[in-house]
Amino acid sequence: MRKLILCGLTVLMGLTMQAQNVQLHYDFGRSIYSEQLGGPQADDMPRRAKVTMTLEQFKADKWGSWFYFVDIDFSRKFVEGAYAEISREFNLGKQSPFAAHVEYNGGLNRFRSFQQAALLGGAYNGHNADFSKTWSVQLMYKQYFKSYADTRGYSSFQLTGVWGLNFANKKCTFSGFIDFWRGENWRAGHEGHGMLVILTEPQFWYNVTPNLSFGSEIEISNNFIYNTYNDKSFFINPTIAAKWNF
């Protein structure tokens, strides 16, 4: 539920432009895995939030662009947590598709903080003639920081792809991102070993008006979430969602 307005806007380098949206997602992942494993007592993700609200904003200027998003997770009784990413890109030439990319990731949940990270690298941004197809590829050095007692700081990398496609006379939008990065393995006997983490969140929207959209997101991940009793690490979590563009 993130990065989805970045592609297609970041390519408008050198223009003063701003876009913002808020999304509300109802997550079916918890129910799906609970049923497969025999009920709530066997739930792979017992603390997975049922509802997530996402706020995204993009702003371009003559030097490049700013982008941030905040995910706020809700359960029946609590605000479970808030996670944010903020990035800045600096254009490398007036007509160049290349940009320098700086980013921060972090947040808090009901139990402790998310492990914070800083990223630095480059981006390649592109689009077709009418901006109905857009894309961005980012390759970055990633530094994790020690955030609480059972974490440690370590160096990593991240490769990110972002895409956007408008079709059917702009009534439909297919957008999303995919991230690959090196994470730390917390499984017993493998602590401290590196592992490849994959996370992608494709979204499909039907645009009722230029402001209001309804659709779905499917979060697909490997090694991003796992449980401690059967080493399950691959998950597919669909949502049903609404979006308002400001």
Coordinates of N, CA and C in Angstrom, one line a residue:
M1 N 0.8 -1.2 0.0 CA 0.0 0.0 0.0 C 0.9 1.2 0.0
R2 N 1.8 1.3 -1.0 CA 2.8 2.3 -1.0 C 3.4 2.5 -2.3
K3 N 4.1 3.6 -2.5 CA 4.9 3.9 -3.7 C 4.0 4.0 -5.0
L4 N 2.7 4.0 -4.9 CA 1.9 3.8 -6.1 C 1.6 5.0 -6.8
I5 N 1.8 6.2 -6.2 CA 1.7 7.4 -7.1 C 3.1 7.9 -7.5
L6 N 4.1 7.3 -7.0 CA 5.5 7.8 -7.3 C 5.8 7.6 -8.7
C7 N 5.5 6.4 -9.3 CA 5.7 6.1 -10.7 C 4.7 6.9 -11.5
G8 N 5.2 7.6 -12.5 CA 4.3 8.4 -13.3 C 4.3 9.9 -12.9
L9 N 4.7 10.2 -11.7 CA 4.8 11.5 -11.2 C 6.3 11.9 -11.2
T10 N 7.1 11.0 -10.7 CA 8.5 11.3 -10.6 C 9.2 11.5 -12.0
V11 N 8.5 11.0 -13.0 CA 9.1 11.2 -14.3 C 8.8 12.6 -14.9
L12 N 7.9 13.4 -14.2 CA 7.7 14.8 -14.6 C 8.7 15.7 -14.0
M13 N 9.9 15.5 -14.3 CA 11.1 16.2 -13.7 C 11.1 17.6 -14.1
G14 N 11.4 18.5 -13.1 CA 11.5 19.9 -13.4 C 10.2 20.7 -13.4
L15 N 9.1 20.0 -13.2 CA 7.8 20.6 -13.2 C 7.3 20.8 -11.8
T16 N 6.6 21.8 -11.5 CA 6.0 22.0 -10.2 C 4.6 21.2 -10.2
M17 N 4.6 20.1 -9.4 CA 3.4 19.3 -9.5 C 3.2 18.6 -8.1
Q18 N 2.0 18.3 -7.7 CA 1.7 17.7 -6.5 C 0.5 16.8 -6.6
A19 N 0.6 15.6 -5.9 CA -0.5 14.7 -5.9 C -0.6 14.1 -4.5
Q20 N -1.8 13.7 -4.1 CA -2.0 13.1 -2.8 C -3.2 12.2 -2.8
N21 N -3.2 11.1 -2.1 CA -4.3 10.2 -2.0 C -4.4 9.6 -0.6
V22 N -5.6 9.1 -0.3 CA -5.7 8.3 0.9 C -6.5 7.1 0.5
Q23 N -6.0 5.9 1.1 CA -6.6 4.6 0.7 C -7.0 3.9 2.0
L24 N -8.1 3.2 1.9 CA -8.6 2.4 3.0 C -8.7 0.9 2.5
H25 N -7.9 0.0 3.2 CA -7.9 -1.4 2.7 C -8.4 -2.3 3.9
Y26 N -9.3 -3.2 3.5 CA -9.7 -4.3 4.4 C -9.0 -5.5 3.9
D27 N -8.2 -6.1 4.9 CA -7.2 -7.2 4.6 C -7.9 -8.5 4.9
F28 N -7.8 -9.4 3.9 CA -8.4 -10.8 4.1 C -7.3 -11.8 4.5
G29 N -6.0 -11.4 4.6 CA -5.0 -12.4 4.8 C -5.1 -13.2 6.1
R30 N -5.5 -12.5 7.2 CA -5.6 -13.2 8.4 C -6.7 -14.3 8.4
S31 N -7.8 -14.0 7.8 CA -8.9 -15.0 7.7 C -8.5 -16.1 6.8
I32 N -7.8 -15.9 5.7 CA -7.4 -16.9 4.7 C -6.5 -17.9 5.4
Y33 N -5.5 -17.5 6.1 CA -4.5 -18.4 6.7 C -5.0 -19.1 7.9
S34 N -5.9 -18.4 8.6 CA -6.6 -19.0 9.8 C -7.4 -20.2 9.3
E35 N -8.2 -20.1 8.2 CA -9.0 -21.2 7.7 C -8.2 -22.3 7.2
Q36 N -7.1 -22.0 6.5 CA -6.2 -23.1 6.0 C -5.6 -23.9 7.0
L37 N -5.3 -23.3 8.2 CA -4.6 -24.0 9.2 C -5.5 -24.5 10.3
G38 N -6.8 -24.4 10.2 CA -7.7 -25.0 11.1 C -8.3 -24.0 12.2
G39 N -8.3 -22.7 11.9 CA -9.0 -21.8 12.9 C -8.0 -20.9 13.5
P40 N -8.5 -19.9 14.3 CA -7.7 -18.9 14.9 C -6.6 -19.3 15.7
Q41 N -6.7 -20.5 16.4 CA -5.6 -21.0 17.2 C -4.3 -21.3 16.4
A42 N -4.5 -21.5 15.1 CA -3.4 -21.9 14.2 C -3.0 -20.8 13.3
D43 N -3.5 -19.6 13.6 CA -3.3 -18.5 12.7 C -1.8 -18.1 12.5
D44 N -1.4 -18.1 11.2 CA 0.0 -17.7 10.9 C 0.3 -16.3 11.3
M45 N -0.6 -15.4 11.3 CA -0.4 -14.0 11.5 C -1.4 -13.5 12.5
P46 N -1.3 -13.9 13.8 CA -2.3 -13.6 14.8 C -2.5 -12.1 15.0
R47 N -1.5 -11.3 14.7 CA -1.5 -9.8 15.0 C -1.7 -9.0 13.7
R48 N -2.0 -9.7 12.6 CA -2.1 -9.0 11.3 C -3.3 -8.1 11.4
A49 N -3.2 -6.8 11.1 CA -4.3 -5.9 11.1 C -5.3 -6.2 10.1
K50 N -6.6 -5.9 10.4 CA -7.6 -6.1 9.4 C -7.9 -4.9 8.5
V51 N -7.6 -3.7 9.0 CA -7.8 -2.5 8.2 C -6.5 -1.7 8.2
T52 N -6.1 -1.2 7.0 CA -5.0 -0.3 6.9 C -5.4 0.9 6.2
M53 N -5.0 2.1 6.7 CA -5.2 3.4 6.0 C -3.9 3.9 5.5
T54 N -3.8 4.2 4.3 CA -2.5 4.7 3.7 C -2.7 6.1 3.2
L55 N -1.8 7.0 3.5 CA -1.7 8.3 3.0 C -0.4 8.5 2.2
E56 N -0.6 8.9 0.9 CA 0.6 9.1 0.1 C 0.6 10.5 -0.5
Q57 N 1.8 11.1 -0.6 CA 1.9 12.4 -1.2 C 3.2 12.5 -2.1
F58 N 3.1 13.1 -3.2 CA 4.2 13.3 -4.1 C 4.2 14.8 -4.4
K59 N 5.4 15.4 -4.5 CA 5.6 16.8 -4.9 C 6.9 16.9 -5.7
A60 N 6.7 17.4 -6.9 CA 7.9 17.7 -7.8 C 8.3 19.1 -7.7
D61 N 9.6 19.4 -7.9 CA 10.1 20.8 -8.0 C 11.2 20.8 -9.0
K62 N 11.9 21.9 -9.1 CA 12.9 22.1 -10.2 C 14.1 21.2 -10.0
W63 N 14.3 20.7 -8.7 CA 15.5 19.9 -8.4 C 15.2 18.4 -8.5
G64 N 13.9 18.0 -8.4 CA 13.6 16.6 -8.4 C 12.2 16.4 -7.8
S65 N 12.1 15.6 -6.8 CA 10.8 15.3 -6.2 C 10.9 14.8 -4.8
W66 N 9.9 15.0 -4.0 CA 9.7 14.4 -2.7 C 8.5 13.4 -2.8
F67 N 8.6 12.3 -2.0 CA 7.5 11.3 -1.9 C 7.5 10.7 -0.5
Y68 N 6.3 10.6 0.0 CA 6.2 9.8 1.3 C 4.9 9.1 1.4
F69 N 4.9 8.0 2.2 CA 3.6 7.4 2.5 C 3.7 7.0 4.0
V70 N 2.5 6.9 4.6 CA 2.3 6.4 5.9 C 1.2 5.4 5.9
D71 N 1.5 4.2 6.4 CA 0.5 3.1 6.7 C 0.1 3.1 8.1
I72 N -1.2 3.2 8.4 CA -1.7 3.1 9.8 C -2.5 1.8 9.9
D73 N -2.2 0.9 10.7 CA -2.9 -0.4 10.9 C -3.8 -0.4 12.1
F74 N -5.0 -0.9 11.8 CA -6.0 -0.9 12.9 C -6.5 -2.3 13.1
S75 N -6.7 -2.7 14.4 CA -7.4 -3.9 14.7 C -8.8 -3.5 15.4
R76 N -9.5 -4.4 15.9 CA -10.8 -4.0 16.5 C -10.6 -3.1 17.8
K77 N -9.5 -3.3 18.5 CA -9.4 -2.6 19.7 C -8.2 -1.5 19.7
F78 N -7.3 -1.6 18.8 CA -6.1 -0.8 18.9 C -5.8 -0.2 17.5
V79 N -5.0 0.9 17.6 CA -4.1 1.3 16.4 C -2.9 0.4 16.6
E80 N -2.7 -0.5 15.7 CA -1.6 -1.5 15.9 C -0.2 -0.9 15.6
G81 N -0.2 0.1 14.7 CA 1.1 0.7 14.4 C 1.1 1.6 13.2
A82 N 2.2 2.3 13.0 CA 2.3 3.2 11.9 C 3.7 3.0 11.3
Y83 N 3.7 2.9 9.9 CA 5.0 2.7 9.3 C 5.1 3.7 8.1
A84 N 6.3 4.3 8.0 CA 6.4 5.4 7.0 C 7.7 5.2 6.2
E85 N 7.6 5.7 4.9 CA 8.8 5.9 4.1 C 8.8 7.3 3.5
I86 N 9.9 7.9 3.5 CA 10.0 9.2 2.8 C 11.3 9.2 2.0
S87 N 11.1 9.8 0.8 CA 12.3 9.7 -0.2 C 12.4 11.1 -0.9
R88 N 13.6 11.3 -1.3 CA 13.9 12.5 -2.1 C 14.7 12.1 -3.3
E89 N 14.4 12.6 -4.5 CA 15.1 12.4 -5.7 C 15.7 13.7 -6.2
F90 N 16.9 13.7 -6.7 CA 17.5 14.8 -7.3 C 17.8 14.5 -8.8
N91 N 17.2 15.2 -9.7 CA 17.4 15.0 -11.1 C 18.9 15.1 -11.5
L92 N 19.4 14.2 -12.3 CA 20.8 14.2 -12.8 C 20.8 14.7 -14.3
G93 N 20.5 16.0 -14.4 CA 20.4 16.6 -15.7 C 18.9 16.9 -16.1
K94 N 18.7 18.0 -16.8 CA 17.4 18.5 -17.1 C 16.5 17.5 -17.8
Q95 N 17.0 16.8 -18.8 CA 16.3 15.9 -19.6 C 16.7 14.4 -19.3
S96 N 17.5 14.2 -18.3 CA 18.0 12.9 -18.1 C 16.9 12.0 -17.3
P97 N 16.8 10.7 -17.6 CA 15.9 9.9 -16.9 C 16.5 9.4 -15.5
F98 N 17.8 9.8 -15.3 CA 18.4 9.3 -14.1 C 18.3 10.3 -12.9
A99 N 18.2 9.8 -11.7 CA 18.1 10.6 -10.5 C 18.8 10.0 -9.4
A100 N 19.4 10.8 -8.5 CA 19.9 10.3 -7.2 C 18.7 10.1 -6.2
H101 N 18.8 9.1 -5.4 CA 17.6 8.7 -4.6 C 18.1 8.5 -3.1
V102 N 17.5 9.3 -2.2 CA 17.7 9.2 -0.8 C 16.4 8.8 -0.1
E103 N 16.5 7.9 0.9 CA 15.2 7.4 1.5 C 15.4 7.0 3.0
Y104 N 14.3 7.2 3.7 CA 14.3 6.7 5.1 C 13.1 5.8 5.3
N105 N 13.2 4.7 6.0 CA 12.1 3.8 6.4 C 12.1 3.6 7.9
G106 N 10.9 3.6 8.5 CA 10.8 3.4 9.9 C 9.4 3.6 10.4
G107 N 9.2 3.2 11.7 CA 7.9 3.4 12.3 C 7.8 2.8 13.7
L108 N 6.6 2.8 14.2 CA 6.3 2.2 15.6 C 5.1 1.3 15.5
N109 N 5.1 0.3 16.3 CA 3.8 -0.5 16.5 C 3.5 -0.6 18.0
R110 N 2.5 -1.3 18.3 CA 2.0 -1.4 19.7 C 3.0 -2.0 20.6
F111 N 3.9 -2.8 20.1 CA 4.8 -3.5 20.9 C 6.2 -2.9 21.0
R112 N 6.7 -2.4 19.8 CA 8.0 -1.8 19.8 C 8.2 -1.1 18.4
S113 N 9.3 -0.6 18.1 CA 9.5 0.1 16.8 C 9.8 -0.9 15.7
F114 N 9.6 -0.5 14.4 CA 10.1 -1.2 13.3 C 11.6 -0.9 13.2
Q115 N 12.4 -1.9 12.7 CA 13.8 -1.6 12.5 C 14.0 -0.5 11.4
Q116 N 14.7 0.5 11.8 CA 14.8 1.7 10.9 C 15.9 1.4 9.9
A117 N 15.8 2.1 8.7 CA 16.8 1.9 7.6 C 16.9 3.2 6.8
A118 N 18.1 3.4 6.3 CA 18.4 4.5 5.4 C 18.9 4.0 4.1
L119 N 18.5 4.6 3.0 CA 18.8 4.1 1.7 C 19.4 5.2 0.8
L120 N 20.4 4.8 0.0 CA 21.0 5.8 -0.9 C 21.4 5.1 -2.2
G121 N 21.0 5.7 -3.3 CA 21.3 5.1 -4.6 C 20.8 5.9 -5.8
G122 N 20.5 5.2 -6.9 CA 20.1 5.9 -8.1 C 18.8 5.3 -8.6
A123 N 18.1 6.1 -9.4 CA 16.8 5.7 -10.0 C 16.8 6.0 -11.5
Y124 N 16.1 5.1 -12.3 CA 15.9 5.3 -13.7 C 14.4 5.4 -13.9
N125 N 13.9 6.6 -14.4 CA 12.5 6.8 -14.5 C 12.1 7.0 -15.9
G126 N 10.9 6.4 -16.3 CA 10.5 6.6 -17.7 C 9.0 6.5 -17.9
H127 N 8.6 6.9 -19.1 CA 7.2 6.9 -19.4 C 7.0 6.9 -20.9
N128 N 5.7 6.6 -21.4 CA 5.4 6.7 -22.8 C 5.0 8.2 -23.1
A129 N 4.6 8.4 -24.3 CA 4.3 9.8 -24.8 C 3.2 10.5 -24.0
D130 N 2.1 9.7 -23.7 CA 1.0 10.4 -23.0 C 1.0 10.1 -21.5
F131 N 2.0 9.5 -20.9 CA 2.2 9.2 -19.5 C 1.1 8.1 -19.0
S132 N 0.5 7.4 -20.0 CA -0.4 6.3 -19.6 C 0.4 5.1 -19.1
K133 N 1.6 5.0 -19.4 CA 2.5 3.9 -19.0 C 3.8 4.6 -18.3
T134 N 4.0 4.2 -17.1 CA 5.2 4.8 -16.4 C 5.9 3.7 -15.6
W135 N 7.2 4.0 -15.4 CA 8.0 3.0 -14.7 C 9.2 3.7 -14.0
S136 N 9.7 3.0 -13.0 CA 10.9 3.5 -12.3 C 11.6 2.3 -11.7
V137 N 13.0 2.3 -11.8 CA 13.8 1.2 -11.3 C 14.8 1.9 -10.4
Q138 N 15.0 1.4 -9.2 CA 15.9 2.0 -8.2 C 16.8 1.0 -7.6
L139 N 18.1 1.2 -7.6 CA 19.1 0.3 -7.0 C 19.8 1.1 -5.9
M140 N 19.7 0.6 -4.6 CA 20.2 1.4 -3.5 C 21.0 0.6 -2.5
Y141 N 22.0 1.2 -1.9 CA 22.6 0.7 -0.7 C 21.6 0.9 0.5
K142 N 21.5 -0.1 1.4 CA 20.5 0.0 2.5 C 21.3 -0.2 3.8
Q143 N 21.1 0.7 4.7 CA 21.8 0.5 6.1 C 20.7 0.4 7.1
Y144 N 20.6 -0.8 7.8 CA 19.7 -1.0 8.9 C 20.4 -0.5 10.2
F145 N 19.6 0.0 11.1 CA 20.1 0.5 12.4 C 19.5 -0.4 13.5
K146 N 20.3 -0.5 14.6 CA 19.8 -1.3 15.7 C 18.7 -0.5 16.4
S147 N 17.5 -1.1 16.4 CA 16.3 -0.4 16.9 C 15.8 -0.9 18.2
Y148 N 16.1 -2.1 18.6 CA 15.7 -2.6 19.9 C 16.6 -3.8 20.3
A149 N 16.4 -4.4 21.4 CA 17.4 -5.3 22.0 C 17.8 -6.5 21.1
D150 N 16.9 -7.1 20.4 CA 17.2 -8.3 19.6 C 17.5 -8.0 18.1
T151 N 17.8 -6.7 17.8 CA 18.2 -6.4 16.4 C 19.7 -5.9 16.5
R152 N 20.3 -5.8 15.3 CA 21.6 -5.2 15.2 C 21.7 -4.4 13.9
G153 N 22.5 -3.5 13.8 CA 22.7 -2.8 12.6 C 23.5 -3.6 11.6
Y154 N 23.2 -3.5 10.3 CA 23.9 -4.2 9.2 C 23.6 -3.6 7.9
S155 N 24.6 -3.9 7.0 CA 24.5 -3.3 5.6 C 23.7 -4.2 4.7
S156 N 23.0 -3.6 3.7 CA 22.2 -4.4 2.8 C 22.1 -3.7 1.5
F157 N 21.2 -4.2 0.6 CA 20.9 -3.5 -0.6 C 19.5 -3.7 -0.9
Q158 N 18.9 -2.9 -1.8 CA 17.5 -3.0 -2.3 C 17.4 -2.6 -3.7
L159 N 16.7 -3.5 -4.4 CA 16.3 -3.2 -5.8 C 14.8 -3.1 -5.9
T160 N 14.3 -2.0 -6.4 CA 12.9 -1.7 -6.4 C 12.4 -1.3 -7.9
G161 N 11.3 -1.9 -8.2 CA 10.6 -1.5 -9.5 C 9.3 -1.0 -9.2
V162 N 8.9 0.1 -9.9 CA 7.5 0.7 -9.7 C 6.9 0.9 -11.1
W163 N 5.6 0.6 -11.2 CA 5.0 0.8 -12.5 C 3.6 1.3 -12.3
G164 N 3.1 1.9 -13.4 CA 1.7 2.4 -13.5 C 1.2 2.3 -14.9
L165 N -0.1 1.9 -15.0 CA -0.7 1.7 -16.3 C -2.1 2.2 -16.2
N166 N -2.5 3.2 -17.0 CA -3.9 3.6 -17.1 C -4.4 3.2 -18.5
F167 N -5.7 2.6 -18.5 CA -6.2 2.1 -19.7 C -7.8 2.2 -19.6
A168 N -8.5 1.8 -20.7 CA -9.9 1.9 -20.8 C -10.4 3.4 -20.6
N169 N -9.7 4.3 -21.3 CA -10.1 5.7 -21.3 C -9.9 6.2 -19.8
K170 N -8.8 5.8 -19.2 CA -8.5 6.2 -17.8 C -9.4 5.7 -16.7
K171 N -10.3 4.8 -17.1 CA -11.3 4.3 -16.1 C -10.6 3.2 -15.2
C172 N -9.5 2.6 -15.7 CA -8.9 1.5 -15.0 C -7.4 1.8 -14.8
T173 N -6.9 1.5 -13.7 CA -5.5 1.7 -13.3 C -4.9 0.4 -12.8
F174 N -3.7 0.0 -13.3 CA -3.0 -1.2 -12.8 C -1.6 -0.6 -12.4
S175 N -1.3 -0.7 -11.1 CA -0.1 -0.1 -10.6 C 0.5 -1.0 -9.5
G176 N 1.7 -0.6 -9.1 CA 2.3 -1.4 -8.0 C 3.8 -1.2 -7.9
F177 N 4.4 -2.1 -7.1 CA 5.9 -2.1 -6.9 C 6.3 -3.5 -6.6
I178 N 7.6 -3.7 -6.7 CA 8.2 -4.9 -6.3 C 9.6 -4.6 -5.7
D179 N 9.9 -5.1 -4.5 CA 11.1 -4.8 -3.8 C 11.9 -6.2 -3.6
F180 N 13.2 -6.1 -3.8 CA 14.1 -7.2 -3.4 C 15.1 -6.6 -2.5
W181 N 15.4 -7.2 -1.3 CA 16.5 -6.8 -0.5 C 17.0 -7.9 0.4
R182 N 18.2 -7.6 0.9 CA 18.9 -8.6 1.8 C 18.4 -8.3 3.2
G183 N 17.8 -9.3 3.8 CA 17.4 -9.2 5.2 C 18.2 -10.1 6.1
E184 N 17.9 -10.1 7.4 CA 18.6 -10.9 8.4 C 17.6 -12.1 8.7
N185 N 18.2 -13.3 8.8 CA 17.4 -14.5 9.1 C 17.3 -14.6 10.6
W186 N 16.1 -14.7 11.2 CA 15.9 -14.8 12.6 C 15.6 -16.2 13.0
R187 N 15.5 -17.2 12.1 CA 15.1 -18.5 12.4 C 16.1 -19.2 13.3
A188 N 15.7 -20.1 14.2 CA 16.6 -20.8 15.1 C 17.7 -21.5 14.3
G189 N 18.9 -21.3 14.6 CA 20.0 -22.0 13.9 C 20.5 -21.2 12.7
H190 N 19.8 -20.1 12.3 CA 20.2 -19.3 11.2 C 20.4 -17.9 11.5
E191 N 20.4 -17.5 12.8 CA 20.4 -16.1 13.2 C 21.6 -15.4 12.6
G192 N 21.4 -14.3 12.0 CA 22.5 -13.4 11.5 C 22.8 -13.7 10.0
H193 N 22.3 -14.9 9.5 CA 22.6 -15.2 8.1 C 21.7 -14.3 7.2
G194 N 22.2 -14.0 6.0 CA 21.5 -13.2 5.1 C 20.4 -14.0 4.4
M195 N 19.4 -13.3 3.9 CA 18.3 -14.0 3.1 C 17.7 -13.0 2.2
L196 N 17.2 -13.4 1.0 CA 16.6 -12.5 0.1 C 15.1 -12.4 0.4
V197 N 14.7 -11.1 0.6 CA 13.3 -10.8 0.9 C 12.7 -10.2 -0.3
I198 N 11.5 -10.7 -0.6 CA 10.7 -10.2 -1.8 C 9.3 -9.7 -1.3
L199 N 9.0 -8.6 -1.8 CA 7.7 -8.0 -1.4 C 7.1 -7.3 -2.7
T200 N 5.9 -7.6 -3.1 CA 5.3 -6.9 -4.2 C 3.8 -6.7 -3.8
E201 N 3.3 -5.5 -4.3 CA 1.9 -5.2 -4.0 C 1.2 -4.6 -5.2
P202 N 0.9 -5.4 -6.2 CA 0.1 -4.9 -7.3 C -1.3 -4.5 -6.9
Q203 N -1.8 -3.4 -7.5 CA -3.1 -2.9 -7.3 C -3.9 -2.7 -8.6
F204 N -5.2 -3.0 -8.5 CA -6.1 -2.7 -9.6 C -7.2 -1.8 -9.1
W205 N -7.4 -0.7 -9.9 CA -8.4 0.3 -9.5 C -9.4 0.6 -10.6
Y206 N -10.7 0.7 -10.3 CA -11.7 1.2 -11.2 C -12.0 2.6 -10.8
N207 N -11.7 3.6 -11.6 CA -11.8 5.0 -11.3 C -13.2 5.5 -11.6
V208 N -14.1 5.6 -10.6 CA -15.4 6.0 -10.7 C -15.5 7.4 -11.2
T209 N -14.7 8.3 -10.6 CA -14.5 9.7 -11.0 C -12.9 9.9 -10.9
P210 N -12.5 11.1 -11.3 CA -11.0 11.4 -11.1 C -10.6 11.4 -9.7
N211 N -11.5 11.5 -8.8 CA -11.2 11.5 -7.3 C -11.4 10.2 -6.6
L212 N -12.4 9.5 -7.0 CA -12.9 8.3 -6.3 C -12.6 7.0 -7.1
S213 N -11.9 6.0 -6.4 CA -11.6 4.7 -7.0 C -11.9 3.6 -6.0
F214 N -12.3 2.5 -6.6 CA -12.5 1.2 -5.8 C -11.7 0.1 -6.5
G215 N -11.1 -0.7 -5.6 CA -10.3 -1.8 -6.2 C -9.7 -2.8 -5.2
S216 N -8.6 -3.3 -5.5 CA -8.0 -4.4 -4.7 C -6.5 -4.3 -4.8
E217 N -5.8 -4.8 -3.7 CA -4.4 -4.9 -3.7 C -4.1 -6.4 -3.3
I218 N -3.1 -6.9 -3.8 CA -2.6 -8.3 -3.4 C -1.2 -8.2 -3.0
E219 N -0.9 -8.3 -1.7 CA 0.4 -8.4 -1.1 C 1.0 -9.8 -1.2
I220 N 2.1 -9.9 -2.0 CA 2.8 -11.2 -2.2 C 4.2 -11.1 -1.6
S221 N 4.5 -11.9 -0.7 CA 5.8 -11.8 0.0 C 6.5 -13.1 0.2
N222 N 7.8 -13.1 0.3 CA 8.6 -14.3 0.8 C 9.7 -13.8 1.7
N223 N 9.8 -14.3 2.9 CA 10.7 -14.0 3.9 C 10.5 -12.6 4.5
F224 N 9.4 -12.0 4.1 CA 9.0 -10.7 4.7 C 8.2 -10.9 6.0
I225 N 7.4 -11.9 6.1 CA 6.7 -12.3 7.3 C 6.8 -13.8 7.4
Y226 N 7.1 -14.3 8.6 CA 7.1 -15.8 8.9 C 6.7 -16.0 10.3
N227 N 6.3 -17.2 10.6 CA 6.0 -17.6 11.9 C 7.0 -18.5 12.6
T228 N 7.0 -18.6 13.8 CA 8.1 -19.3 14.6 C 7.9 -20.8 14.7
Y229 N 6.7 -21.3 14.4 CA 6.5 -22.7 14.7 C 6.5 -23.7 13.5
N230 N 6.4 -23.1 12.3 CA 6.5 -24.0 11.1 C 7.3 -23.4 10.0
D231 N 8.0 -22.3 10.2 CA 8.9 -21.7 9.3 C 8.2 -21.3 8.0
K232 N 6.9 -21.1 8.0 CA 6.2 -20.6 6.8 C 6.6 -19.2 6.6
S233 N 7.0 -18.9 5.3 CA 7.5 -17.5 5.0 C 6.9 -16.9 3.8
F234 N 6.1 -17.7 3.0 CA 5.5 -17.2 1.8 C 4.0 -16.9 2.0
F235 N 3.5 -15.7 1.7 CA 2.1 -15.3 2.0 C 1.6 -14.5 0.8
I236 N 0.3 -14.7 0.6 CA -0.5 -13.9 -0.4 C -1.7 -13.3 0.4
N237 N -1.7 -12.0 0.5 CA -2.8 -11.3 1.3 C -3.5 -10.3 0.4
P238 N -4.7 -10.7 0.0 CA -5.5 -9.7 -0.8 C -6.3 -8.7 0.1
T239 N -6.7 -7.6 -0.5 CA -7.5 -6.6 0.2 C -8.6 -6.2 -0.8
I240 N -9.6 -5.5 -0.2 CA -10.6 -4.8 -1.0 C -10.5 -3.3 -0.5
A241 N -10.5 -2.4 -1.4 CA -10.1 -1.0 -1.0 C -10.8 0.1 -1.7
A242 N -10.8 1.2 -1.1 CA -11.3 2.5 -1.7 C -10.2 3.5 -1.6
K243 N -10.2 4.4 -2.6 CA -9.1 5.5 -2.7 C -9.8 6.8 -3.0
W244 N -9.3 7.8 -2.4 CA -9.7 9.2 -2.7 C -8.5 10.0 -3.1
N245 N -8.5 10.6 -4.3 CA -7.4 11.4 -4.8 C -7.8 12.9 -4.5
F246 N -6.9 13.6 -3.9 CA -7.1 15.0 -3.6 C -6.7 15.9 -4.7

